[in-house]
PDB file of C-alpha atoms in Angstrom:
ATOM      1  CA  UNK N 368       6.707  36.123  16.261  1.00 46.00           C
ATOM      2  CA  UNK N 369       2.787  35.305  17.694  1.00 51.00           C
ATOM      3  CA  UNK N 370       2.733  34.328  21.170  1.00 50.00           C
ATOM      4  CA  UNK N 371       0.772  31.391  19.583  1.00 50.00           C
ATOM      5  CA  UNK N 372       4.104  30.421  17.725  1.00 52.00           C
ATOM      6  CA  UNK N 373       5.886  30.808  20.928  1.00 54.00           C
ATOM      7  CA  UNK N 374       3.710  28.302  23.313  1.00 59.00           C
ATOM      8  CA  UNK N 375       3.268  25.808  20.204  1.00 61.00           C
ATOM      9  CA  UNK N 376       5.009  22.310  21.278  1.00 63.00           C
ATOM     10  CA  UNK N 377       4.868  18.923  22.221  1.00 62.00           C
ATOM     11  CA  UNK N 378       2.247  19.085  24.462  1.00 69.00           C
ATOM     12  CA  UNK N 379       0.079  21.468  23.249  1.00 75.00           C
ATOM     13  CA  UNK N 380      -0.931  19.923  19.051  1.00 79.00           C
ATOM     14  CA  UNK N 381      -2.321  21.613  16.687  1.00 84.00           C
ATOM     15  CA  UNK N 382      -5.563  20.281  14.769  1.00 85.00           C
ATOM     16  CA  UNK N 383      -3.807  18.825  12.608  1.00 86.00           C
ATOM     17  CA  UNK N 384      -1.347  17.035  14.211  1.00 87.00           C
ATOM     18  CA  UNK N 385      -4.431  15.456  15.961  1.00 91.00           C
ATOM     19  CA  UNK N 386      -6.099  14.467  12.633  1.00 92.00           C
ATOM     20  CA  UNK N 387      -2.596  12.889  11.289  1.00 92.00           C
ATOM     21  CA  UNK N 388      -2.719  11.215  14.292  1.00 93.00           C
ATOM     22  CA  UNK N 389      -6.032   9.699  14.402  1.00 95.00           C
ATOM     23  CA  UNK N 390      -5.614   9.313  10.213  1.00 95.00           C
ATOM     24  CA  UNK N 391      -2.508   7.238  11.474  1.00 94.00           C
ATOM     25  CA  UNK N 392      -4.356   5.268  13.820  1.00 96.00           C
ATOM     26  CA  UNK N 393      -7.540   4.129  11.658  1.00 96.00           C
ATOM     27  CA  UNK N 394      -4.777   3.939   8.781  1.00 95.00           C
ATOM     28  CA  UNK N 395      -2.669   1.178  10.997  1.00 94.00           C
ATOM     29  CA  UNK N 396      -6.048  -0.308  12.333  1.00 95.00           C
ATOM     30  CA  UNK N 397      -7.087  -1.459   8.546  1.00 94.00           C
ATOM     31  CA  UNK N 398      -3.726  -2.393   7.881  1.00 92.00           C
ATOM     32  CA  UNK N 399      -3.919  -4.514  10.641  1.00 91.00           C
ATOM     33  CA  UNK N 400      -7.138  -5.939   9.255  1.00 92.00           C
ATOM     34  CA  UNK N 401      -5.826  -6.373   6.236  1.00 89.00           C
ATOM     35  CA  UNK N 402      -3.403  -8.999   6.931  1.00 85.00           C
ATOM     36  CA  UNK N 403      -5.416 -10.994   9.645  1.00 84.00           C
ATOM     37  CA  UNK N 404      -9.167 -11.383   8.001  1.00 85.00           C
ATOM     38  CA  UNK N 405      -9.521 -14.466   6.523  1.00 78.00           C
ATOM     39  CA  UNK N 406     -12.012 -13.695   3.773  1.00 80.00           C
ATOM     40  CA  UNK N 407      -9.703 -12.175   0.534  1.00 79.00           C
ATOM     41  CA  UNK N 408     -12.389  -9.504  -0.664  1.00 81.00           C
ATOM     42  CA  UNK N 409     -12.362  -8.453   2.368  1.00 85.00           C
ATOM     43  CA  UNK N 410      -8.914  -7.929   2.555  1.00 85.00           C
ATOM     44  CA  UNK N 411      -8.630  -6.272  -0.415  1.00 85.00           C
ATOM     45  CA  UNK N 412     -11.659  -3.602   0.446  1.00 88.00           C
ATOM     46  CA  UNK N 413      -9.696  -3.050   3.949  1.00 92.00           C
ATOM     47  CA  UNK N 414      -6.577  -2.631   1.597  1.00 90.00           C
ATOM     48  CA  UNK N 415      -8.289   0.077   0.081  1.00 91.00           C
ATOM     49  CA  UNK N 416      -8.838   1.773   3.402  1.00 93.00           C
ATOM     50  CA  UNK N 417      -5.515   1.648   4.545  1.00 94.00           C
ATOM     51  CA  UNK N 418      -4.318   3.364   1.242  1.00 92.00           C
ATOM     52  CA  UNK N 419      -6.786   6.193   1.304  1.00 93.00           C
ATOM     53  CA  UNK N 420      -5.384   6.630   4.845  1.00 95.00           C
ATOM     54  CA  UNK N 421      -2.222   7.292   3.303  1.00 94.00           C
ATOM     55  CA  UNK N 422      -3.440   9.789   0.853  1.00 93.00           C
ATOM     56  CA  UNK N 423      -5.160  11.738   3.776  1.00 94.00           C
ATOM     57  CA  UNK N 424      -1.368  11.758   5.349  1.00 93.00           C
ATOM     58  CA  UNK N 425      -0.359  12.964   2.273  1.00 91.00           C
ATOM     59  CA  UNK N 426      -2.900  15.541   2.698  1.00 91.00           C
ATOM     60  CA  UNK N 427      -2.356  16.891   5.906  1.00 90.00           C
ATOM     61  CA  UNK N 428       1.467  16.934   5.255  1.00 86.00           C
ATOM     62  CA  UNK N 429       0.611  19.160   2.277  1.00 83.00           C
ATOM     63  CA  UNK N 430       1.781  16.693  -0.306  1.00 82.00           C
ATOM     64  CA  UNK N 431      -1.278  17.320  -2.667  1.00 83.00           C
ATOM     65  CA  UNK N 432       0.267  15.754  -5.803  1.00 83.00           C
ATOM     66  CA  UNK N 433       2.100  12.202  -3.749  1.00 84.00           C
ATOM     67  CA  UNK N 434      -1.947  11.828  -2.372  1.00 89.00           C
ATOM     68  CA  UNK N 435      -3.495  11.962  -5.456  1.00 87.00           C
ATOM     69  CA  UNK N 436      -1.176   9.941  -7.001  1.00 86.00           C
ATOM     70  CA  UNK N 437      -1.478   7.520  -3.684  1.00 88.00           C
ATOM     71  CA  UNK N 438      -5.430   7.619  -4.805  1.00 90.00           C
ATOM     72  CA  UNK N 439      -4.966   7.151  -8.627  1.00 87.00           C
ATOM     73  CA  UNK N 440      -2.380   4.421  -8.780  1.00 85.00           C
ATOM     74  CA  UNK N 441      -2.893   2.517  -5.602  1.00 83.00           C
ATOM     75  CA  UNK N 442      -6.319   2.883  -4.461  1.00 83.00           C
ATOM     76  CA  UNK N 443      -7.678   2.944  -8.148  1.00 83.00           C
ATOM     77  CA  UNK N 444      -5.016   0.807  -9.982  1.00 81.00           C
ATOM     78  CA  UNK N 445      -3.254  -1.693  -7.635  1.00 79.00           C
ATOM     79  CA  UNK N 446      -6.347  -2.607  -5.664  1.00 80.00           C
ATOM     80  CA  UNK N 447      -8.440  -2.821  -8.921  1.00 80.00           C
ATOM     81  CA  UNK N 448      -6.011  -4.979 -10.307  1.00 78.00           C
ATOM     82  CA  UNK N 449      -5.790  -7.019  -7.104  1.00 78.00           C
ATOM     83  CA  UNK N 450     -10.073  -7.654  -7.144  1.00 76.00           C
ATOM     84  CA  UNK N 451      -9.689  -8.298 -11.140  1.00 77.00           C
ATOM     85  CA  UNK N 452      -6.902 -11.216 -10.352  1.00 75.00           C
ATOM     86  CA  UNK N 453      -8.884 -12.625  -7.408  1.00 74.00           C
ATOM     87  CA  UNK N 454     -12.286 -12.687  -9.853  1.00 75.00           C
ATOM     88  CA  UNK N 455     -10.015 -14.481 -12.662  1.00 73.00           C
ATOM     89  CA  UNK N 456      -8.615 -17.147 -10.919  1.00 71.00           C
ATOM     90  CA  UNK N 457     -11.756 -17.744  -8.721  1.00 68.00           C
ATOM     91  CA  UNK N 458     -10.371 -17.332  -5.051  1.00 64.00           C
ATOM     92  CA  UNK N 459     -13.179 -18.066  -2.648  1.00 64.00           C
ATOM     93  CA  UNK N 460     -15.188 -14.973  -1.680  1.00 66.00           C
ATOM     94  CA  UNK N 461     -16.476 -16.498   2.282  1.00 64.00           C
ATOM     95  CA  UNK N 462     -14.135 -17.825   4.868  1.00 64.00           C
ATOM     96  CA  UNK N 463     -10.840 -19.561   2.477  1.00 60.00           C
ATOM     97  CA  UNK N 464      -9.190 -22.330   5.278  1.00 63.00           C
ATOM     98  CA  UNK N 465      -6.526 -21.949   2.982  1.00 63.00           C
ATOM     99  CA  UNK N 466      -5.878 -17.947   3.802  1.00 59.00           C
ATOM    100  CA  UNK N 467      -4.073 -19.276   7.093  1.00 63.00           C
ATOM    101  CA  UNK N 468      -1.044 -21.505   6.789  1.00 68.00           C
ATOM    102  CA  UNK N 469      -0.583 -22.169  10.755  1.00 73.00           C
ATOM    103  CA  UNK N 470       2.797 -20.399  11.219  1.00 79.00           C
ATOM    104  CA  UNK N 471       1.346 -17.198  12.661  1.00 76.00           C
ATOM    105  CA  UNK N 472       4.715 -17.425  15.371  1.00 84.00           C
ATOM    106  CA  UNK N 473       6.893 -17.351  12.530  1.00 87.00           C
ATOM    107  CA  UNK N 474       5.222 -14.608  10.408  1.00 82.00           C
ATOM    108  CA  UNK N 475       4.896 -12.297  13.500  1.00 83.00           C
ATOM    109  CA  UNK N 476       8.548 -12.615  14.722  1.00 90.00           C
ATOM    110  CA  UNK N 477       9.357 -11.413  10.581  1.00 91.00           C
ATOM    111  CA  UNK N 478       7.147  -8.802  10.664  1.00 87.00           C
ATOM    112  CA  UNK N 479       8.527  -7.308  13.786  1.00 91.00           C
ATOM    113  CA  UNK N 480      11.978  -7.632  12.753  1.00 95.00           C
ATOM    114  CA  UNK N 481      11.451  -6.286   9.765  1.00 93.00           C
ATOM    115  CA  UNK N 482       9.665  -3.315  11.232  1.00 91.00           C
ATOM    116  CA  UNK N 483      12.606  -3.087  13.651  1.00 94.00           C
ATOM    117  CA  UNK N 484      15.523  -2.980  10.829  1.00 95.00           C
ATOM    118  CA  UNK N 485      13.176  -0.302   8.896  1.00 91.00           C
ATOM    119  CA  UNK N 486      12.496   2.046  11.781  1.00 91.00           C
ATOM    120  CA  UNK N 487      16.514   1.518  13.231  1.00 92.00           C
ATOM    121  CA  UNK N 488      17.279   2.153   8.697  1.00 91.00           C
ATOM    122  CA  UNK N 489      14.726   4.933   8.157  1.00 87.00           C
ATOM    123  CA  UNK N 490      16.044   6.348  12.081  1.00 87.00           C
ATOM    124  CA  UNK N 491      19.640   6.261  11.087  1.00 87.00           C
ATOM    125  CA  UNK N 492      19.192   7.262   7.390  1.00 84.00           C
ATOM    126  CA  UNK N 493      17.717  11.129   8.622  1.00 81.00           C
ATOM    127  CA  UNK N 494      19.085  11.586  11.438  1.00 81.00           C
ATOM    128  CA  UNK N 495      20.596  14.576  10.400  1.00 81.00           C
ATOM    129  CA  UNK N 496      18.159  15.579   7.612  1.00 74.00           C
ATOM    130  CA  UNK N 497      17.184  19.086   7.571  1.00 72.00           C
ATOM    131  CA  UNK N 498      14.318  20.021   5.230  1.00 64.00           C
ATOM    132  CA  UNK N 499      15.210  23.105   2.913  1.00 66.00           C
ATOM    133  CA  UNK N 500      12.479  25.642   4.253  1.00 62.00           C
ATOM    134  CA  UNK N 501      13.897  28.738   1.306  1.00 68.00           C
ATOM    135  CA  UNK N 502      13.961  26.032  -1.653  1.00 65.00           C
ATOM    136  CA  UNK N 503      10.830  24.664  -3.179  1.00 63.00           C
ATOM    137  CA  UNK N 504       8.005  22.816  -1.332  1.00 67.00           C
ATOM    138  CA  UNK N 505       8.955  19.137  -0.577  1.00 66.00           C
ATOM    139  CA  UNK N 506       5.255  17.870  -2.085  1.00 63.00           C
ATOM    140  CA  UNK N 507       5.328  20.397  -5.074  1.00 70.00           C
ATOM    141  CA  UNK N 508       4.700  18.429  -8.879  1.00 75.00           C
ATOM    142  CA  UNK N 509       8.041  20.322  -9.814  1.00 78.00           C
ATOM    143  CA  UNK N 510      10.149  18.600  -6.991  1.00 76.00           C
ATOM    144  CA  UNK N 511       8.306  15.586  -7.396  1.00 75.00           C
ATOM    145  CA  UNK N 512       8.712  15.506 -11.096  1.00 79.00           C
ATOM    146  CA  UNK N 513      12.571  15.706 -10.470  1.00 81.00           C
ATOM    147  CA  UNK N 514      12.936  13.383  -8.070  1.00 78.00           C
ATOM    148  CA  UNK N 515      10.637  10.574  -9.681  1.00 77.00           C
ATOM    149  CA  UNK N 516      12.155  10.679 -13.536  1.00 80.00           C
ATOM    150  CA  UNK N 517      15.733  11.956 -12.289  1.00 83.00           C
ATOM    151  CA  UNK N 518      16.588   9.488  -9.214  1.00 82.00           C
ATOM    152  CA  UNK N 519      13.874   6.611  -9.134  1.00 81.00           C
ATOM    153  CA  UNK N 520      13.247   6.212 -13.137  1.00 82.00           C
ATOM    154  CA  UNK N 521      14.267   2.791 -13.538  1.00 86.00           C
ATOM    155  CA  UNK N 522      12.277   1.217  -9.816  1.00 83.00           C
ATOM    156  CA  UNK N 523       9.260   3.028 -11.478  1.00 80.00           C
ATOM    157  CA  UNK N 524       9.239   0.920 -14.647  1.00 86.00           C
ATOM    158  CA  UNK N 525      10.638  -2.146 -12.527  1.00 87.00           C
ATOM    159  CA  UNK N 526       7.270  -1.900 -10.870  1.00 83.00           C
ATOM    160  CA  UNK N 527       5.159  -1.740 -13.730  1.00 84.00           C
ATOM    161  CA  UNK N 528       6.615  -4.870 -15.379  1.00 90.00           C
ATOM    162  CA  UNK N 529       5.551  -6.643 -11.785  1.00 87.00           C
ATOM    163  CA  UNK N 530       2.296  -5.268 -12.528  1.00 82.00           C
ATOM    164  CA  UNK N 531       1.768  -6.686 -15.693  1.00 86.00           C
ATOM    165  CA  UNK N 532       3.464  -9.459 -14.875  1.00 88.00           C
ATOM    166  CA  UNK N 533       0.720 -10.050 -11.741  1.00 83.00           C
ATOM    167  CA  UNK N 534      -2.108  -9.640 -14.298  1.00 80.00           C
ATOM    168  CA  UNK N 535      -0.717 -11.984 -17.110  1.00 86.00           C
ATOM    169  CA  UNK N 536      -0.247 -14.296 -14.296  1.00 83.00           C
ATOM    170  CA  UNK N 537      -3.829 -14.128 -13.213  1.00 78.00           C
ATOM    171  CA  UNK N 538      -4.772 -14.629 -16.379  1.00 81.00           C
ATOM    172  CA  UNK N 539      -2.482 -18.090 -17.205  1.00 82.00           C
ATOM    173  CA  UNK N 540      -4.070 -19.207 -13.781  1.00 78.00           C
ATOM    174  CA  UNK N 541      -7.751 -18.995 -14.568  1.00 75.00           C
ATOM    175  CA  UNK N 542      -6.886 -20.289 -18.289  1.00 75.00           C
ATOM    176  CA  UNK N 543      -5.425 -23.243 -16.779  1.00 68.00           C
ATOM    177  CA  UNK N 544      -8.677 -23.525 -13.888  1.00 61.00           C
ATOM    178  CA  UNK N 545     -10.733 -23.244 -17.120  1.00 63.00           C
ATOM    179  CA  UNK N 546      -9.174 -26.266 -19.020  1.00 65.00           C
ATOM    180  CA  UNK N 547      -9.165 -28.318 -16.336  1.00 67.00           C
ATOM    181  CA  UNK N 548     -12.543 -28.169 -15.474  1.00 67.00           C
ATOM    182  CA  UNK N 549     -13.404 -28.994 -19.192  1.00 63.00           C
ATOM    183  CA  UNK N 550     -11.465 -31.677 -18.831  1.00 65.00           C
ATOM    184  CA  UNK N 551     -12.982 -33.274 -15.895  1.00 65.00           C
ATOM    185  CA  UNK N 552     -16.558 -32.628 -17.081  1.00 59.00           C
ATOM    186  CA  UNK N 553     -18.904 -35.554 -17.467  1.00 63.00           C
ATOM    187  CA  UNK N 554     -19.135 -37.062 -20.623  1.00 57.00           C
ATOM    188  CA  UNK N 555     -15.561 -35.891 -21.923  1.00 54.00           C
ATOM    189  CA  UNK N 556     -14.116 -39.340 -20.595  1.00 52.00           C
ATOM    190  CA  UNK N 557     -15.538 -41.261 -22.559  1.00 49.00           C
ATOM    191  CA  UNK N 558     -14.774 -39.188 -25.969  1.00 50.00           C
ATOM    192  CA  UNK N 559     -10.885 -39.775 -25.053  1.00 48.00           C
TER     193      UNK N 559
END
């Protein structure tokens, strides 16, 4: 062993246990943003920040395949999908009054007891995980691979059907927005 090994601990980081941190930190900040702006672009384009935050994680944990994945599905799929259903059912790109519903209370006592229950589940769930440092790399494709088509096969599919689902949604939405605004045009009333 290094005497650099040796003196390595909680109060002395390494670089990147700073960057994860400060990844974390911008990462929670746009979160944050996310859910409070009012305007839904915007939301959406600080959505997009708070995912590539997690795909820098990824990065620094050495996790290469679960970050580009994290890039390719949610930062180029999800959120591309979320812009395309905002343009087809023509959501208001400014200021929407009708982004805030007036129970703010409420919503913040949920969200803080539901971040409660997951860090008390997530605490109690590993508590006395060990990672496996003589098997294979946690963030390998192999392990990965295995994991995602062995344990989590049908949740995978489950969320593409949402996905589609979302988009053929969108898409009845704006149909409807479309047909009535033929219908209400001037000079249809008077052909009925």
């Amino acid at each position: 062993m290094t005497l650099a090994a040796d003196t390595h601990g909680f109060l002395s980081p390494t670089g990147v246990e700073i960057a994860f941190l400060l990844v974390g930190l911008v990462t929670f900040g746009a979160a944050l943003v996310t859910v409070t702006t009012r305007q839904l672009v915007h939301a959406a384009l600080w959505l997009v920040v708070a995912l590539g935050g997690l795909a820098v994680e990824y990065l620094l944990l050495t996790a290469e395949f679960i970050a580009w994945v994290q890039v390719l599905i949610y930062v180029g799929s999800v959120v591309v999908l979320l812009l395309f259903g905002l343009m087809l059912t023509r959501a208001p790109i400014g200021r929407s009054p009708d982004a805030d519903s007036g129970n703010r209370r409420a919503a913040l006592a949920v969200a803080v007891a539901a971040a409660a229950a997951l860090v008390w589940v997530v605490a109690d769930a590993f508590r006395t995980t060990w990672i496996d440092l003589d098997g294979a790399p946690a963030g390998t494709t192999e392990v990965t691979g295995q994991a995602l088509f062995q344990n989590w096969v049908l949740p995978f599919e489950a969320l593409s059907v949402l996905l589609l689902a979302a988009l053929v949604g969108a898409i009845v939405l704006s149909r409807k927005a479309k047909a009535d605004s033929v219908d209400a045009a001037p000079g249809k009333e008077g052909a009925r």
